[in-house]
Each structure stands twice: as C-alpha cells, then as structure tokens.
Short mmCIF file of C-alpha atoms in Angstrom, two decimals:
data_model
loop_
_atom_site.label_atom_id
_atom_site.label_comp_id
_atom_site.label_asym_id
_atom_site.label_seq_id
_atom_site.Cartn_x
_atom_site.Cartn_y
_atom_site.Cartn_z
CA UNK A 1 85.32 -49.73 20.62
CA UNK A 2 82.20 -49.14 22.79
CA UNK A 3 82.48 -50.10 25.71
CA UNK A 4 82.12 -49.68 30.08
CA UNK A 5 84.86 -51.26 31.85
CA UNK A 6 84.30 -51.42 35.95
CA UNK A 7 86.83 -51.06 38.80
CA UNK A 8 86.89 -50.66 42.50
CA UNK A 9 85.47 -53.75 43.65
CA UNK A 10 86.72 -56.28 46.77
CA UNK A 11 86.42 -56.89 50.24
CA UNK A 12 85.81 -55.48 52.95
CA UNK A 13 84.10 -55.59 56.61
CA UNK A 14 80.68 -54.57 57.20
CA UNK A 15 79.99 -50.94 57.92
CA UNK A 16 83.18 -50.27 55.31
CA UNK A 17 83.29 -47.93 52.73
CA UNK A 18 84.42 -48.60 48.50
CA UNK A 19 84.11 -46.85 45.58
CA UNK A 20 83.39 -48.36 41.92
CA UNK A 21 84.52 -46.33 38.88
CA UNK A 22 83.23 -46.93 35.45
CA UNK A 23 85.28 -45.71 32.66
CA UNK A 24 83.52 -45.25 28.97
CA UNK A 25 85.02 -45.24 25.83
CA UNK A 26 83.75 -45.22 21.81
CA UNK A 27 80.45 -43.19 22.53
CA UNK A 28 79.51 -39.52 24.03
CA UNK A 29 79.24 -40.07 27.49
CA UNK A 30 78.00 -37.02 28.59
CA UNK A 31 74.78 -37.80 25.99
CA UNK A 32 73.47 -41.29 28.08
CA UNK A 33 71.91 -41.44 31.63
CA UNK A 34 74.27 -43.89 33.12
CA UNK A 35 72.99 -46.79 36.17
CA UNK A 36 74.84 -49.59 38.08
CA UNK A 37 73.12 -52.23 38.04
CA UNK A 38 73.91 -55.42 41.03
CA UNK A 39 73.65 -59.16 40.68
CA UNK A 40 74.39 -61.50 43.87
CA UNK A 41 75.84 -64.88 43.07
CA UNK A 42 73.45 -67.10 42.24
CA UNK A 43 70.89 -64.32 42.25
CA UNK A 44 68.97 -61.89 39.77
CA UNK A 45 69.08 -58.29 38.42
CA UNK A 46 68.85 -55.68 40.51
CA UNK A 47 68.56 -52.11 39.81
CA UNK A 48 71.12 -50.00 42.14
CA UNK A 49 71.44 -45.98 41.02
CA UNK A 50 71.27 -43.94 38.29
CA UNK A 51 72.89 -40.69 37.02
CA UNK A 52 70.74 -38.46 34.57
CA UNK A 53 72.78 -36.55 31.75
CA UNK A 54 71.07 -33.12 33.59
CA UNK A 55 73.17 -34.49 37.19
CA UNK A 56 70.00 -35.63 38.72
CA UNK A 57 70.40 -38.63 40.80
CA UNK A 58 68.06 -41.87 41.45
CA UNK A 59 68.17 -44.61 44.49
CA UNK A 60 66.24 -47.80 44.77
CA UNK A 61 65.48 -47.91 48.38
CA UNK A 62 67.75 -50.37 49.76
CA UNK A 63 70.88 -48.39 49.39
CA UNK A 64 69.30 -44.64 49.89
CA UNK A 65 71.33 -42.64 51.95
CA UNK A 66 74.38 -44.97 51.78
CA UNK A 67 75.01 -44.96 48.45
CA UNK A 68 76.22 -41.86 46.26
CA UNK A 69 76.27 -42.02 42.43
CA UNK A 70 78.52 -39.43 40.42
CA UNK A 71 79.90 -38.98 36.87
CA UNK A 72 82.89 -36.99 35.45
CA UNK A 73 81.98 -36.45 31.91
CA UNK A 74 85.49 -34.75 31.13
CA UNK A 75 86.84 -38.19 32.32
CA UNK A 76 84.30 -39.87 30.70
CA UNK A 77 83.52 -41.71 34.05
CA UNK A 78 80.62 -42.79 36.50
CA UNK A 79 81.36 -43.60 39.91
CA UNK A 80 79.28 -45.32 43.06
CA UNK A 81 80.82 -44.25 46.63
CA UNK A 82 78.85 -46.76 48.74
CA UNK A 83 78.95 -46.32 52.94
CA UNK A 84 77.93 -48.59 56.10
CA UNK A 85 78.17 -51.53 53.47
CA UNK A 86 76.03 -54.59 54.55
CA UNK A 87 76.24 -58.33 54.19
CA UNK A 88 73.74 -58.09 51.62
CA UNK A 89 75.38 -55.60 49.46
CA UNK A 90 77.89 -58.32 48.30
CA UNK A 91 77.62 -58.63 44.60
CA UNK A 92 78.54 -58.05 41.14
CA UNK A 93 78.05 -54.64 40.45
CA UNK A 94 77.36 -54.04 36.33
CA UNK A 95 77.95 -50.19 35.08
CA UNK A 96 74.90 -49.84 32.19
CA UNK A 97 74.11 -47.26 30.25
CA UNK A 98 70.68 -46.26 29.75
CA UNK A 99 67.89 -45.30 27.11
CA UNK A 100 65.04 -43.66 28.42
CA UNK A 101 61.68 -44.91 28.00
CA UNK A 102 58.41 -42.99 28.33
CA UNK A 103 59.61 -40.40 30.93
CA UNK A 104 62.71 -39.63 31.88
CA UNK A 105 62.96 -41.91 35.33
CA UNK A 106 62.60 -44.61 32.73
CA UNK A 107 65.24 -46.86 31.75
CA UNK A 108 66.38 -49.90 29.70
CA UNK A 109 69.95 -50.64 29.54
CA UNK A 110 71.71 -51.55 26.14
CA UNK A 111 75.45 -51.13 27.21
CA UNK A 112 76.54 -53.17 29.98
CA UNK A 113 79.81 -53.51 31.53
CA UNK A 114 81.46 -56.83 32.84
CA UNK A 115 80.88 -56.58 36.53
CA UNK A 116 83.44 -55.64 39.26
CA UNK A 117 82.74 -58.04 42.38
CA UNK A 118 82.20 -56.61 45.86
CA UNK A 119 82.05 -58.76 48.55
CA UNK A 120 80.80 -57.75 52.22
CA UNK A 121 82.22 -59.60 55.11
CA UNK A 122 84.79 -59.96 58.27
CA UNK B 1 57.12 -51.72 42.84
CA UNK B 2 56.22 -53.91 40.05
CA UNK B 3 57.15 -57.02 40.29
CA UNK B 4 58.14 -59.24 37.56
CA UNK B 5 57.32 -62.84 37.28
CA UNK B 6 58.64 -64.80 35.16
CA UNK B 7 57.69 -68.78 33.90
CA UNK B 8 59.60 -71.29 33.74
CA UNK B 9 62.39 -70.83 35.85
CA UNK B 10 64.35 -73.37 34.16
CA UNK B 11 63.47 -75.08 30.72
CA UNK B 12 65.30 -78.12 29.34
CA UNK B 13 64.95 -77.94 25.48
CA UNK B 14 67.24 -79.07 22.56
CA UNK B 15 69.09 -77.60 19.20
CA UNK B 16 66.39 -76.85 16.93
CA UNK B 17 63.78 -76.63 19.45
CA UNK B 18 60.95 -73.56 19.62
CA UNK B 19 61.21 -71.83 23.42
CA UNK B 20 58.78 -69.85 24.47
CA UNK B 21 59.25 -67.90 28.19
CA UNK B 22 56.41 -66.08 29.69
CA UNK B 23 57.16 -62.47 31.86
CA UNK B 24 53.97 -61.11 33.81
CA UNK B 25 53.66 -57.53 35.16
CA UNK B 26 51.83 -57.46 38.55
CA UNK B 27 50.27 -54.06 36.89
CA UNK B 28 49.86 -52.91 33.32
CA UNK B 29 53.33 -51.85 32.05
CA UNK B 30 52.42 -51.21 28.26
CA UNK B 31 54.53 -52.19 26.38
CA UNK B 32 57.65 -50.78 28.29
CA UNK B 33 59.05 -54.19 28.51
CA UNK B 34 63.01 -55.31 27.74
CA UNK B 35 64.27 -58.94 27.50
CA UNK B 36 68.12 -59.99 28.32
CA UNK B 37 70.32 -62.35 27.68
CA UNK B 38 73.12 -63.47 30.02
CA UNK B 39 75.80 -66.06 30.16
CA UNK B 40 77.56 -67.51 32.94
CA UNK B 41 80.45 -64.90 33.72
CA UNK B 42 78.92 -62.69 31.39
CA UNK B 43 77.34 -59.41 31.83
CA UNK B 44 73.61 -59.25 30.20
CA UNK B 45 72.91 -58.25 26.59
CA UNK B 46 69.76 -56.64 25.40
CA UNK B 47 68.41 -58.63 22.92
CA UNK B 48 64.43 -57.02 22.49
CA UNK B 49 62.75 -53.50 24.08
CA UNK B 50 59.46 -52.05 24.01
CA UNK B 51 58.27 -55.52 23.95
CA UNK B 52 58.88 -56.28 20.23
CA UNK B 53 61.26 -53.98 18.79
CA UNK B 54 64.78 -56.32 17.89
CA UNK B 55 67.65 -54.82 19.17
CA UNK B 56 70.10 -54.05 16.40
CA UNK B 57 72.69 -57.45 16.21
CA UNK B 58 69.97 -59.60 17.41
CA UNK B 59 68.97 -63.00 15.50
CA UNK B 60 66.20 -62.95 13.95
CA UNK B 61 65.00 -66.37 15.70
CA UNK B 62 64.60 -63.90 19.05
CA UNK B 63 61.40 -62.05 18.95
CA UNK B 64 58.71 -60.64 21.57
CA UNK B 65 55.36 -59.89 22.08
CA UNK B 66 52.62 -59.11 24.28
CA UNK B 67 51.33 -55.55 26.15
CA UNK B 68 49.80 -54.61 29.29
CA UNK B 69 50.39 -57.27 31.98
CA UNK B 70 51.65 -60.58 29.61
CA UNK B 71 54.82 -61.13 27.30
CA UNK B 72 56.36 -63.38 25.69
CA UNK B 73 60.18 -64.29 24.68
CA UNK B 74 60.46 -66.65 21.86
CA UNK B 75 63.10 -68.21 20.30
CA UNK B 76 62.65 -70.63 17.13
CA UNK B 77 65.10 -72.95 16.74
CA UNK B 78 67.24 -72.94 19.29
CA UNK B 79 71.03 -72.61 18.67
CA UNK B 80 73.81 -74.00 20.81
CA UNK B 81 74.62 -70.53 21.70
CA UNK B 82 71.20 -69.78 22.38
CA UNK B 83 71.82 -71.72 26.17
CA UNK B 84 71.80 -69.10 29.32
CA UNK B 85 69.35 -66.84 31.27
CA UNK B 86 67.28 -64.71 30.06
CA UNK B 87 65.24 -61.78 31.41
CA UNK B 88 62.56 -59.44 31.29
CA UNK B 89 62.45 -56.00 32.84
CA UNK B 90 60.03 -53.49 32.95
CA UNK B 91 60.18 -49.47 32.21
CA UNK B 92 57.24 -48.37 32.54
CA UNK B 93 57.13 -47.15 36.32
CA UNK B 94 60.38 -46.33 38.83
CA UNK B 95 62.23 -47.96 39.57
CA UNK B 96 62.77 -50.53 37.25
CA UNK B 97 62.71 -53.95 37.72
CA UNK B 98 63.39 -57.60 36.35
CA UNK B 99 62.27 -61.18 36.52
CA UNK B 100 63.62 -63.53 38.71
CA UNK B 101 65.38 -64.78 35.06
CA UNK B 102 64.69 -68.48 33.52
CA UNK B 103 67.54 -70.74 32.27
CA UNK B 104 67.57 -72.58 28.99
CA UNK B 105 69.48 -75.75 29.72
CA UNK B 106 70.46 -78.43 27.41
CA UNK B 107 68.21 -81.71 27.37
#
C-alpha cells in the first residue's frame, strides 16, 4: 500500500527540541522530493521544509535555522529535527510527498500523511 | 510571497447543489495552481493540479479552471461526501503557498 505514516510528535516546553520521522512504504522513495507540511488547529496549510531527491534542502522563513530536514532513503524515511521550538510552532505536522512543477523549487503534494501533533508549551 | 485568497470562506449549500469557490493569486501564477480536499481529522487529498488537470481517483463532478491571477473549483452536484475544506495552492514561485481554505457546510 502507498502510503507516509508520521511519528515523533508531543509536548514539550518552549525552547525544546523533537524530531518527526516519516516512514514510506509502496513507492520508490528515493525517486520523490519529500516536504512536511504544518496545520495549527483551527488554522490553514502551511508549507514547512522540503528535501530534494539530489539532498538539497528548502526552509520557509519562519523555521530557518531551527529547523533541519533529512531523509534516509535506505530506510525509506524523512525526518524534521526542529530546535528553540516556539509557541507558535504547535501544530499538526503532515509528511507529503511532492511533484515538481515548472522548476525544481516547485511543488504540489499528492501523497500526504495523517499528521503527527506537536504541541509547544510549559 | 504570493498570497492566496480564497472566496467564500464558508458556503452553506445542499445535496445536488452546483459549488463554485474562487482562489486569487496576488501575482500571475499560470496555471501552477493545485486544489485540496480535507476532512475533519483528515490529512488533505489532491483532488485537481495545474489548474485543470483531474487527479487520477477524482470524481468527475470536481473540475478547475482559470490561469494567471483567477481560478475556480467547481463541483456539480454536490454529494454528501463532498462536505469539508477545500484549498488552493500555488506552484508557480517559492515557496509555495495556500488559501486560507473555504468550508462546504450543509444547509
């Protein structure tokens, strides 16, 4: 079966550390770009990293230089180590995997995940 | 970044009813343009890209339309499973983004 299945979320204090894992099944892993993707309760998409298939890495601004995005294509696997966590960080974050649009730092997202919740507080 | 608007942000409508949501692009975007569908508790599921092209699995009631700055989502005749947000998003310039998502609620 296709599918992205997410793990690693919960709580913890602000300034605290997590990581998320994403495991993939049914398709070629290494083949897709692969993103994480964040919704806050209530709220709307938002676009979090990405992880080309060539190991290049993209940030929207709110989480640069907090946020690291990896994948393990012999595990089949996408990860998001995310530092000095914030208040606003608390969400569900969706593992998608991506087809590329006109360029190659363009996505759309026709796999998603079902969320792993992180929530941000003391 | 671009932002994404989209109209209404919540529509009441009924079984059998034509919807029609609107998505505007604060700058031309082509027609790099996806629409999603989520449930409550549900991640989202891409239903059209590129504006117009069905995504394979899709009902055929679901189709889009529009270029540059203004698109459309349409649904004819609703279906009860047919209720939930839906959004656009736009690929045409990083970093992506979405609407602020409009919900189809029962009337």
């Amino acid at each position: 079966e296709v599918q992205l299945v997410e793990s690693g979320g919960g709580l913890v204090q602000p300034g605290g550390s997590l990581r998320l894992s994403c495991a993939a099944s049914g398709f070629m892993f290494s083949s897709y770009d692969m993103h994480w993707v964040r919704q806050a309760t209530g709220k709307g998409l938002e676009w979090v990293s990405g992880f080309g298939t060539a190991g290049h890495t993209y940030y929207a601004d709110s989480v640069k230089g907090r946020f690291t995005i990896s994948g393990e294509n012999a595990r089949n696997s996408l990860y998001l180590q995310m530092n000095s966590l914030r208040a606003g960080d608390t969400a569900v974050y969706y593992c998608a995997r991506a087809l590329v649009g006109i360029t190659r730092t363009n996505w759309y997202f026709d796999l998603w995940g079902r969320g792993t919740l992180v929530t941000v507080s003391s | 970044d671009i932002q994404m608007t989209q109209s209404p942000s919540t529509l009441s409508a009924s079984v059998g009813d034509r919807v029609t949501i609107t998505c505007r692009a604060s700058q031309s975007i082509s027609s790099w343009l996806a629409w999603y569908q989520q449930k409550p508790g549900k991640a989202p599921k891409l239903l059209i890209y590129k504006a117009s092209s069905l995504e394979s699995g899709v009902p055929s009631r679901f189709s889009g339309s529009g270029s540059g700055t203004g698109f459309t989502l349409t649904i004819t005749s609703l279906q009860p499973d047919d209720f939930a947000t839906y959004y656009c998003q736009q690929y045409n310039t990083y970093p992506a983004t979405f609407g602020q998502g409009t919900k189809v609620e029962i009337k």
